[in-house]
């Protein structure tokens, strides 16, 4: 029959993995009813019979027989003469059921039917896709690189769904080629028109938290809890962990023997330096642990302003601040306090010390700024450092550092 032939022509939709046959038939009925409303003004007197198992359908039009001289015929009525062409013994007042052939709708209507069906199925697929990925927000997902653009990487998963990894959601050291598998978390799903845009992130704190859950069995089982995560993507991260079981060392379990457990996470994040610390409700102890590897002498906390003065020996200041100021910044984010470093040291030496900016006529500003990044902003604070250690912690050449030390030494020798 003609109706079956039309449905067979929709086989590309019927076999679509995102839509089952029953749903397709429901969409078909809706599309046909819209077409009937457009042609006849109403679909109330039409019966659409769909067989989802066979994939066929029939359309029947019900009308009441009226006299031939009834000139004001409605959609639900048929004249006696027309009715007797269908069945010769019909009488006025009886109901006639007549099958509607697709050809009766007209060629344009059939083309519109097909276009409407395509639109409805895409809408259904997009709705399902939106719901599917909304439920995956905050979860790790893996997809393959399909196309690399300057500001975005387009990924495709096993189902052919397109996922977007924007430049700002990539770790600075990330480098992707077509065909690479990429892990990240589904951060958001946005509707662009009727089409959902799935956003992946590799810079989110949630990604690091989920990596801990995926890579460390005790975290996955709930024996160890990740209490807080802060990151400077690709540079440094701090993760506070806790356990209700005193027999479990949460830091040791997360790091593993010689860093064996955390190594895979570090590699995934482009060698991001990860500090794992024991969480505690003791604020002073928490701040002390957060500033590791520096050894804190004492802390003075102001709960109203959420600030803390951290007292450190001179040799510990640069460790607390860290390269580029990353360590103290992350410690503040982790604990929720703004941290002010207060130097402790030999009073005579401090009084005799000179700000590094005083040497701007002999030392270039960018060199002074490089030392300041690791918390060294006075002459004596630099002279106490090991040259090799300074080479490692700054972007300065050994020759430059030795030249600076020579200038500073001459200041105190004069």
PDB file of N, CA, C and O in Angstrom, residues 38-97:
ATOM      1  N   UNK A  38      -3.965  20.657   8.151  1.00  0.00           N
ATOM      2  CA  UNK A  38      -3.682  21.700   7.157  1.00  0.00           C
ATOM      3  C   UNK A  38      -4.595  21.555   5.944  1.00  0.00           C
ATOM      4  O   UNK A  38      -5.081  22.546   5.394  1.00  0.00           O
ATOM      5  N   UNK A  39      -4.875  20.299   5.524  1.00  0.00           N
ATOM      6  CA  UNK A  39      -5.672  20.076   4.307  1.00  0.00           C
ATOM      7  C   UNK A  39      -7.175  20.141   4.584  1.00  0.00           C
ATOM      8  O   UNK A  39      -7.931  20.727   3.816  1.00  0.00           O
ATOM      9  N   UNK A  40      -7.617  19.551   5.688  1.00  0.00           N
ATOM     10  CA  UNK A  40      -9.057  19.427   5.948  1.00  0.00           C
ATOM     11  C   UNK A  40      -9.574  20.345   7.054  1.00  0.00           C
ATOM     12  O   UNK A  40     -10.772  20.369   7.320  1.00  0.00           O
ATOM     13  N   UNK A  41      -8.671  21.076   7.726  1.00  0.00           N
ATOM     14  CA  UNK A  41      -9.104  21.992   8.771  1.00  0.00           C
ATOM     15  C   UNK A  41      -9.186  21.369  10.152  1.00  0.00           C
ATOM     16  O   UNK A  41      -9.175  22.071  11.163  1.00  0.00           O
ATOM     17  N   UNK A  42      -9.295  20.049  10.219  1.00  0.00           N
ATOM     18  CA  UNK A  42      -9.364  19.343  11.499  1.00  0.00           C
ATOM     19  C   UNK A  42      -8.958  17.893  11.283  1.00  0.00           C
ATOM     20  O   UNK A  42      -9.102  17.352  10.181  1.00  0.00           O
ATOM     21  N   UNK A  43      -8.446  17.265  12.345  1.00  0.00           N
ATOM     22  CA  UNK A  43      -8.107  15.837  12.253  1.00  0.00           C
ATOM     23  C   UNK A  43      -8.950  15.011  13.219  1.00  0.00           C
ATOM     24  O   UNK A  43      -8.672  13.841  13.454  1.00  0.00           O
ATOM     25  N   UNK A  44      -9.998  15.645  13.784  1.00  0.00           N
ATOM     26  CA  UNK A  44     -10.798  14.964  14.805  1.00  0.00           C
ATOM     27  C   UNK A  44     -11.511  13.721  14.268  1.00  0.00           C
ATOM     28  O   UNK A  44     -11.752  12.762  15.017  1.00  0.00           O
ATOM     29  N   UNK A  45     -11.879  13.729  12.990  1.00  0.00           N
ATOM     30  CA  UNK A  45     -12.634  12.597  12.429  1.00  0.00           C
ATOM     31  C   UNK A  45     -11.726  11.668  11.608  1.00  0.00           C
ATOM     32  O   UNK A  45     -12.185  10.963  10.708  1.00  0.00           O
ATOM     33  N   UNK A  46     -10.423  11.683  11.939  1.00  0.00           N
ATOM     34  CA  UNK A  46      -9.484  10.787  11.256  1.00  0.00           C
ATOM     35  C   UNK A  46      -8.900   9.787  12.255  1.00  0.00           C
ATOM     36  O   UNK A  46      -8.566  10.162  13.386  1.00  0.00           O
ATOM     37  N   UNK A  47      -8.806   8.550  11.851  1.00  0.00           N
ATOM     38  CA  UNK A  47      -8.161   7.511  12.659  1.00  0.00           C
ATOM     39  C   UNK A  47      -6.876   7.100  11.959  1.00  0.00           C
ATOM     40  O   UNK A  47      -6.899   6.747  10.768  1.00  0.00           O
ATOM     41  N   UNK A  48      -5.770   7.171  12.702  1.00  0.00           N
ATOM     42  CA  UNK A  48      -4.477   6.741  12.156  1.00  0.00           C
ATOM     43  C   UNK A  48      -4.087   5.466  12.880  1.00  0.00           C
ATOM     44  O   UNK A  48      -3.891   5.468  14.108  1.00  0.00           O
ATOM     45  N   UNK A  49      -4.014   4.388  12.146  1.00  0.00           N
ATOM     46  CA  UNK A  49      -3.691   3.079  12.732  1.00  0.00           C
ATOM     47  C   UNK A  49      -2.261   2.737  12.361  1.00  0.00           C
ATOM     48  O   UNK A  49      -1.911   2.631  11.175  1.00  0.00           O
ATOM     49  N   UNK A  50      -1.408   2.590  13.383  1.00  0.00           N
ATOM     50  CA  UNK A  50       0.019   2.328  13.158  1.00  0.00           C
ATOM     51  C   UNK A  50       0.379   0.966  13.726  1.00  0.00           C
ATOM     52  O   UNK A  50       0.011   0.629  14.856  1.00  0.00           O
ATOM     53  N   UNK A  51       1.087   0.190  12.941  1.00  0.00           N
ATOM     54  CA  UNK A  51       1.587  -1.116  13.393  1.00  0.00           C
ATOM     55  C   UNK A  51       3.103  -1.017  13.504  1.00  0.00           C
ATOM     56  O   UNK A  51       3.817  -1.145  12.502  1.00  0.00           O
ATOM     57  N   UNK A  52       3.621  -0.778  14.735  1.00  0.00           N
ATOM     58  CA  UNK A  52       5.072  -0.579  14.874  1.00  0.00           C
ATOM     59  C   UNK A  52       5.888  -1.827  14.572  1.00  0.00           C
ATOM     60  O   UNK A  52       7.045  -1.735  14.204  1.00  0.00           O
ATOM     61  N   UNK A  53       5.285  -3.004  14.700  1.00  0.00           N
ATOM     62  CA  UNK A  53       6.030  -4.244  14.418  1.00  0.00           C
ATOM     63  C   UNK A  53       6.285  -4.397  12.923  1.00  0.00           C
ATOM     64  O   UNK A  53       7.380  -4.755  12.498  1.00  0.00           O
ATOM     65  N   UNK A  54       5.236  -4.132  12.130  1.00  0.00           N
ATOM     66  CA  UNK A  54       5.387  -4.253  10.676  1.00  0.00           C
ATOM     67  C   UNK A  54       5.903  -2.958  10.054  1.00  0.00           C
ATOM     68  O   UNK A  54       6.407  -2.967   8.937  1.00  0.00           O
ATOM     69  N   UNK A  55       5.713  -1.853  10.794  1.00  0.00           N
ATOM     70  CA  UNK A  55       6.158  -0.573  10.265  1.00  0.00           C
ATOM     71  C   UNK A  55       5.210   0.000   9.237  1.00  0.00           C
ATOM     72  O   UNK A  55       5.608   0.763   8.368  1.00  0.00           O
ATOM     73  N   UNK A  56       3.892  -0.423   9.281  1.00  0.00           N
ATOM     74  CA  UNK A  56       2.940   0.148   8.332  1.00  0.00           C
ATOM     75  C   UNK A  56       1.872   0.953   9.068  1.00  0.00           C
ATOM     76  O   UNK A  56       1.800   0.945  10.292  1.00  0.00           O
ATOM     77  N   UNK A  57       1.037   1.668   8.287  1.00  0.00           N
ATOM     78  CA  UNK A  57      -0.009   2.491   8.884  1.00  0.00           C
ATOM     79  C   UNK A  57      -1.145   2.691   7.894  1.00  0.00           C
ATOM     80  O   UNK A  57      -0.988   2.532   6.678  1.00  0.00           O
ATOM     81  N   UNK A  58      -2.324   3.009   8.445  1.00  0.00           N
ATOM     82  CA  UNK A  58      -3.504   3.316   7.625  1.00  0.00           C
ATOM     83  C   UNK A  58      -4.151   4.575   8.174  1.00  0.00           C
ATOM     84  O   UNK A  58      -4.130   4.825   9.392  1.00  0.00           O
ATOM     85  N   UNK A  59      -4.740   5.371   7.257  1.00  0.00           N
ATOM     86  CA  UNK A  59      -5.464   6.576   7.655  1.00  0.00           C
ATOM     87  C   UNK A  59      -6.917   6.416   7.195  1.00  0.00           C
ATOM     88  O   UNK A  59      -7.179   6.189   6.010  1.00  0.00           O
ATOM     89  N   UNK A  60      -7.844   6.531   8.156  1.00  0.00           N
ATOM     90  CA  UNK A  60      -9.267   6.393   7.839  1.00  0.00           C
ATOM     91  C   UNK A  60      -9.991   7.675   8.224  1.00  0.00           C
ATOM     92  O   UNK A  60      -9.796   8.229   9.298  1.00  0.00           O
ATOM     93  N   UNK A  61     -10.869   8.126   7.295  1.00  0.00           N
ATOM     94  CA  UNK A  61     -11.659   9.345   7.510  1.00  0.00           C
ATOM     95  C   UNK A  61     -13.109   8.972   7.786  1.00  0.00           C
ATOM     96  O   UNK A  61     -13.737   8.256   6.996  1.00  0.00           O
ATOM     97  N   UNK A  62     -13.635   9.426   8.918  1.00  0.00           N
ATOM     98  CA  UNK A  62     -15.031   9.151   9.302  1.00  0.00           C
ATOM     99  C   UNK A  62     -15.896  10.370   8.976  1.00  0.00           C
ATOM    100  O   UNK A  62     -15.577  11.488   9.409  1.00  0.00           O
ATOM    101  N   UNK A  63     -17.033  10.102   8.228  1.00  0.00           N
ATOM    102  CA  UNK A  63     -17.953  11.205   7.911  1.00  0.00           C
ATOM    103  C   UNK A  63     -19.413  10.732   8.025  1.00  0.00           C
ATOM    104  O   UNK A  63     -19.713   9.562   7.761  1.00  0.00           O
ATOM    105  N   UNK A  64     -20.292  11.635   8.385  1.00  0.00           N
ATOM    106  CA  UNK A  64     -21.724  11.352   8.506  1.00  0.00           C
ATOM    107  C   UNK A  64     -22.409  11.707   7.174  1.00  0.00           C
ATOM    108  O   UNK A  64     -22.142  12.770   6.595  1.00  0.00           O
ATOM    109  N   UNK A  65     -23.318  10.812   6.700  1.00  0.00           N
ATOM    110  CA  UNK A  65     -23.997  11.018   5.410  1.00  0.00           C
ATOM    111  C   UNK A  65     -25.114  12.052   5.572  1.00  0.00           C
ATOM    112  O   UNK A  65     -25.933  11.985   6.502  1.00  0.00           O
ATOM    113  N   UNK A  66     -25.110  13.035   4.651  1.00  0.00           N
ATOM    114  CA  UNK A  66     -26.157  14.067   4.629  1.00  0.00           C
ATOM    115  C   UNK A  66     -26.801  14.079   3.245  1.00  0.00           C
ATOM    116  O   UNK A  66     -26.277  13.486   2.282  1.00  0.00           O
ATOM    117  N   UNK A  67     -27.915  14.790   3.118  1.00  0.00           N
ATOM    118  CA  UNK A  67     -28.640  14.867   1.836  1.00  0.00           C
ATOM    119  C   UNK A  67     -27.808  15.602   0.792  1.00  0.00           C
ATOM    120  O   UNK A  67     -26.980  16.453   1.122  1.00  0.00           O
ATOM    121  N   UNK A  68     -28.082  15.285  -0.486  1.00  0.00           N
ATOM    122  CA  UNK A  68     -27.320  15.896  -1.576  1.00  0.00           C
ATOM    123  C   UNK A  68     -27.515  17.401  -1.653  1.00  0.00           C
ATOM    124  O   UNK A  68     -26.641  18.122  -2.145  1.00  0.00           O
ATOM    125  N   UNK A  69     -28.698  17.890  -1.198  1.00  0.00           N
ATOM    126  CA  UNK A  69     -28.968  19.320  -1.305  1.00  0.00           C
ATOM    127  C   UNK A  69     -28.392  20.130  -0.131  1.00  0.00           C
ATOM    128  O   UNK A  69     -28.610  21.336  -0.024  1.00  0.00           O
ATOM    129  N   UNK A  70     -27.664  19.459   0.736  1.00  0.00           N
ATOM    130  CA  UNK A  70     -26.993  20.174   1.839  1.00  0.00           C
ATOM    131  C   UNK A  70     -25.729  20.814   1.271  1.00  0.00           C
ATOM    132  O   UNK A  70     -24.720  20.149   1.026  1.00  0.00           O
ATOM    133  N   UNK A  71     -25.839  22.117   1.009  1.00  0.00           N
ATOM    134  CA  UNK A  71     -24.756  22.810   0.302  1.00  0.00           C
ATOM    135  C   UNK A  71     -23.641  23.292   1.240  1.00  0.00           C
ATOM    136  O   UNK A  71     -22.618  23.776   0.786  1.00  0.00           O
ATOM    137  N   UNK A  72     -23.876  23.180   2.537  1.00  0.00           N
ATOM    138  CA  UNK A  72     -22.887  23.687   3.497  1.00  0.00           C
ATOM    139  C   UNK A  72     -22.182  22.501   4.170  1.00  0.00           C
ATOM    140  O   UNK A  72     -22.282  22.295   5.385  1.00  0.00           O
ATOM    141  N   UNK A  73     -21.475  21.744   3.337  1.00  0.00           N
ATOM    142  CA  UNK A  73     -20.814  20.530   3.837  1.00  0.00           C
ATOM    143  C   UNK A  73     -19.624  20.889   4.737  1.00  0.00           C
ATOM    144  O   UNK A  73     -18.853  21.789   4.438  1.00  0.00           O
ATOM    145  N   UNK A  74     -19.483  20.145   5.837  1.00  0.00           N
ATOM    146  CA  UNK A  74     -18.337  20.297   6.723  1.00  0.00           C
ATOM    147  C   UNK A  74     -17.384  19.119   6.535  1.00  0.00           C
ATOM    148  O   UNK A  74     -17.720  18.132   5.861  1.00  0.00           O
ATOM    149  N   UNK A  75     -16.232  19.211   7.136  1.00  0.00           N
ATOM    150  CA  UNK A  75     -15.219  18.154   7.023  1.00  0.00           C
ATOM    151  C   UNK A  75     -15.758  16.799   7.463  1.00  0.00           C
ATOM    152  O   UNK A  75     -15.394  15.763   6.916  1.00  0.00           O
ATOM    153  N   UNK A  76     -16.665  16.806   8.463  1.00  0.00           N
ATOM    154  CA  UNK A  76     -17.170  15.551   9.027  1.00  0.00           C
ATOM    155  C   UNK A  76     -18.379  15.005   8.263  1.00  0.00           C
ATOM    156  O   UNK A  76     -19.001  14.034   8.691  1.00  0.00           O
ATOM    157  N   UNK A  77     -18.744  15.620   7.105  1.00  0.00           N
ATOM    158  CA  UNK A  77     -19.964  15.213   6.383  1.00  0.00           C
ATOM    159  C   UNK A  77     -19.646  14.814   4.938  1.00  0.00           C
ATOM    160  O   UNK A  77     -18.680  15.286   4.341  1.00  0.00           O
ATOM    161  N   UNK A  78     -20.557  13.941   4.387  1.00  0.00           N
ATOM    162  CA  UNK A  78     -20.441  13.493   2.996  1.00  0.00           C
ATOM    163  C   UNK A  78     -21.848  13.372   2.426  1.00  0.00           C
ATOM    164  O   UNK A  78     -22.797  12.991   3.137  1.00  0.00           O
ATOM    165  N   UNK A  79     -22.029  13.701   1.141  1.00  0.00           N
ATOM    166  CA  UNK A  79     -23.372  13.611   0.538  1.00  0.00           C
ATOM    167  C   UNK A  79     -23.727  12.146   0.313  1.00  0.00           C
ATOM    168  O   UNK A  79     -22.848  11.282   0.213  1.00  0.00           O
ATOM    169  N   UNK A  80     -25.034  11.896   0.220  1.00  0.00           N
ATOM    170  CA  UNK A  80     -25.517  10.528   0.023  1.00  0.00           C
ATOM    171  C   UNK A  80     -24.976   9.930  -1.268  1.00  0.00           C
ATOM    172  O   UNK A  80     -24.551   8.770  -1.308  1.00  0.00           O
ATOM    173  N   UNK A  81     -24.960  10.756  -2.352  1.00  0.00           N
ATOM    174  CA  UNK A  81     -24.472  10.265  -3.650  1.00  0.00           C
ATOM    175  C   UNK A  81     -23.012   9.828  -3.543  1.00  0.00           C
ATOM    176  O   UNK A  81     -22.626   8.764  -4.037  1.00  0.00           O
ATOM    177  N   UNK A  82     -22.166  10.672  -2.886  1.00  0.00           N
ATOM    178  CA  UNK A  82     -20.741  10.336  -2.750  1.00  0.00           C
ATOM    179  C   UNK A  82     -20.558   9.096  -1.883  1.00  0.00           C
ATOM    180  O   UNK A  82     -19.696   8.256  -2.145  1.00  0.00           O
ATOM    181  N   UNK A  83     -21.423   8.961  -0.847  1.00  0.00           N
ATOM    182  CA  UNK A  83     -21.315   7.816   0.063  1.00  0.00           C
ATOM    183  C   UNK A  83     -21.647   6.518  -0.658  1.00  0.00           C
ATOM    184  O   UNK A  83     -21.007   5.476  -0.431  1.00  0.00           O
ATOM    185  N   UNK A  84     -22.686   6.583  -1.556  1.00  0.00           N
ATOM    186  CA  UNK A  84     -23.105   5.353  -2.257  1.00  0.00           C
ATOM    187  C   UNK A  84     -22.088   4.921  -3.316  1.00  0.00           C
ATOM    188  O   UNK A  84     -22.165   3.808  -3.820  1.00  0.00           O
ATOM    189  N   UNK A  85     -21.143   5.802  -3.663  1.00  0.00           N
ATOM    190  CA  UNK A  85     -20.039   5.384  -4.542  1.00  0.00           C
ATOM    191  C   UNK A  85     -19.096   4.443  -3.779  1.00  0.00           C
ATOM    192  O   UNK A  85     -18.404   3.630  -4.380  1.00  0.00           O
ATOM    193  N   UNK A  86     -19.106   4.613  -2.451  1.00  0.00           N
ATOM    194  CA  UNK A  86     -18.259   3.758  -1.610  1.00  0.00           C
ATOM    195  C   UNK A  86     -18.998   2.462  -1.284  1.00  0.00           C
ATOM    196  O   UNK A  86     -18.441   1.367  -1.389  1.00  0.00           O
ATOM    197  N   UNK A  87     -20.301   2.603  -0.935  1.00  0.00           N
ATOM    198  CA  UNK A  87     -21.131   1.448  -0.545  1.00  0.00           C
ATOM    199  C   UNK A  87     -22.551   1.766  -1.008  1.00  0.00           C
ATOM    200  O   UNK A  87     -23.177   2.723  -0.523  1.00  0.00           O
ATOM    201  N   UNK A  88     -23.138   0.999  -1.938  1.00  0.00           N
ATOM    202  CA  UNK A  88     -24.419   1.370  -2.570  1.00  0.00           C
ATOM    203  C   UNK A  88     -25.631   1.399  -1.626  1.00  0.00           C
ATOM    204  O   UNK A  88     -26.627   2.054  -1.927  1.00  0.00           O
ATOM    205  N   UNK A  89     -25.587   0.725  -0.479  1.00  0.00           N
ATOM    206  CA  UNK A  89     -26.766   0.666   0.394  1.00  0.00           C
ATOM    207  C   UNK A  89     -26.694   1.625   1.581  1.00  0.00           C
ATOM    208  O   UNK A  89     -27.418   1.481   2.563  1.00  0.00           O
ATOM    209  N   UNK A  90     -25.796   2.644   1.546  1.00  0.00           N
ATOM    210  CA  UNK A  90     -25.721   3.636   2.631  1.00  0.00           C
ATOM    211  C   UNK A  90     -26.985   4.490   2.656  1.00  0.00           C
ATOM    212  O   UNK A  90     -27.606   4.745   1.611  1.00  0.00           O
ATOM    213  N   UNK A  91     -27.366   4.967   3.845  1.00  0.00           N
ATOM    214  CA  UNK A  91     -28.514   5.854   4.012  1.00  0.00           C
ATOM    215  C   UNK A  91     -28.078   7.108   4.782  1.00  0.00           C
ATOM    216  O   UNK A  91     -27.057   7.105   5.468  1.00  0.00           O
ATOM    217  N   UNK A  92     -28.871   8.168   4.678  1.00  0.00           N
ATOM    218  CA  UNK A  92     -28.601   9.428   5.370  1.00  0.00           C
ATOM    219  C   UNK A  92     -28.542   9.187   6.886  1.00  0.00           C
ATOM    220  O   UNK A  92     -29.358   8.441   7.434  1.00  0.00           O
ATOM    221  N   UNK A  93     -27.545   9.799   7.529  1.00  0.00           N
ATOM    222  CA  UNK A  93     -27.392   9.665   8.987  1.00  0.00           C
ATOM    223  C   UNK A  93     -26.378   8.605   9.395  1.00  0.00           C
ATOM    224  O   UNK A  93     -25.919   8.593  10.558  1.00  0.00           O
ATOM    225  N   UNK A  94     -26.047   7.711   8.474  1.00  0.00           N
ATOM    226  CA  UNK A  94     -25.052   6.685   8.794  1.00  0.00           C
ATOM    227  C   UNK A  94     -23.631   7.265   8.711  1.00  0.00           C
ATOM    228  O   UNK A  94     -23.413   8.313   8.096  1.00  0.00           O
ATOM    229  N   UNK A  95     -22.676   6.565   9.326  1.00  0.00           N
ATOM    230  CA  UNK A  95     -21.276   7.017   9.302  1.00  0.00           C
ATOM    231  C   UNK A  95     -20.494   6.209   8.282  1.00  0.00           C
ATOM    232  O   UNK A  95     -20.595   4.980   8.239  1.00  0.00           O
ATOM    233  N   UNK A  96     -19.710   6.921   7.497  1.00  0.00           N
ATOM    234  CA  UNK A  96     -18.891   6.291   6.464  1.00  0.00           C
ATOM    235  C   UNK A  96     -17.420   6.364   6.888  1.00  0.00           C
ATOM    236  O   UNK A  96     -16.937   7.412   7.310  1.00  0.00           O
ATOM    237  N   UNK A  97     -16.710   5.256   6.787  1.00  0.00           N
ATOM    238  CA  UNK A  97     -15.251   5.240   6.999  1.00  0.00           C
ATOM    239  C   UNK A  97     -14.584   4.972   5.672  1.00  0.00           C
ATOM    240  O   UNK A  97     -14.902   3.969   4.991  1.00  0.00           O
TER     241      UNK A  97
END
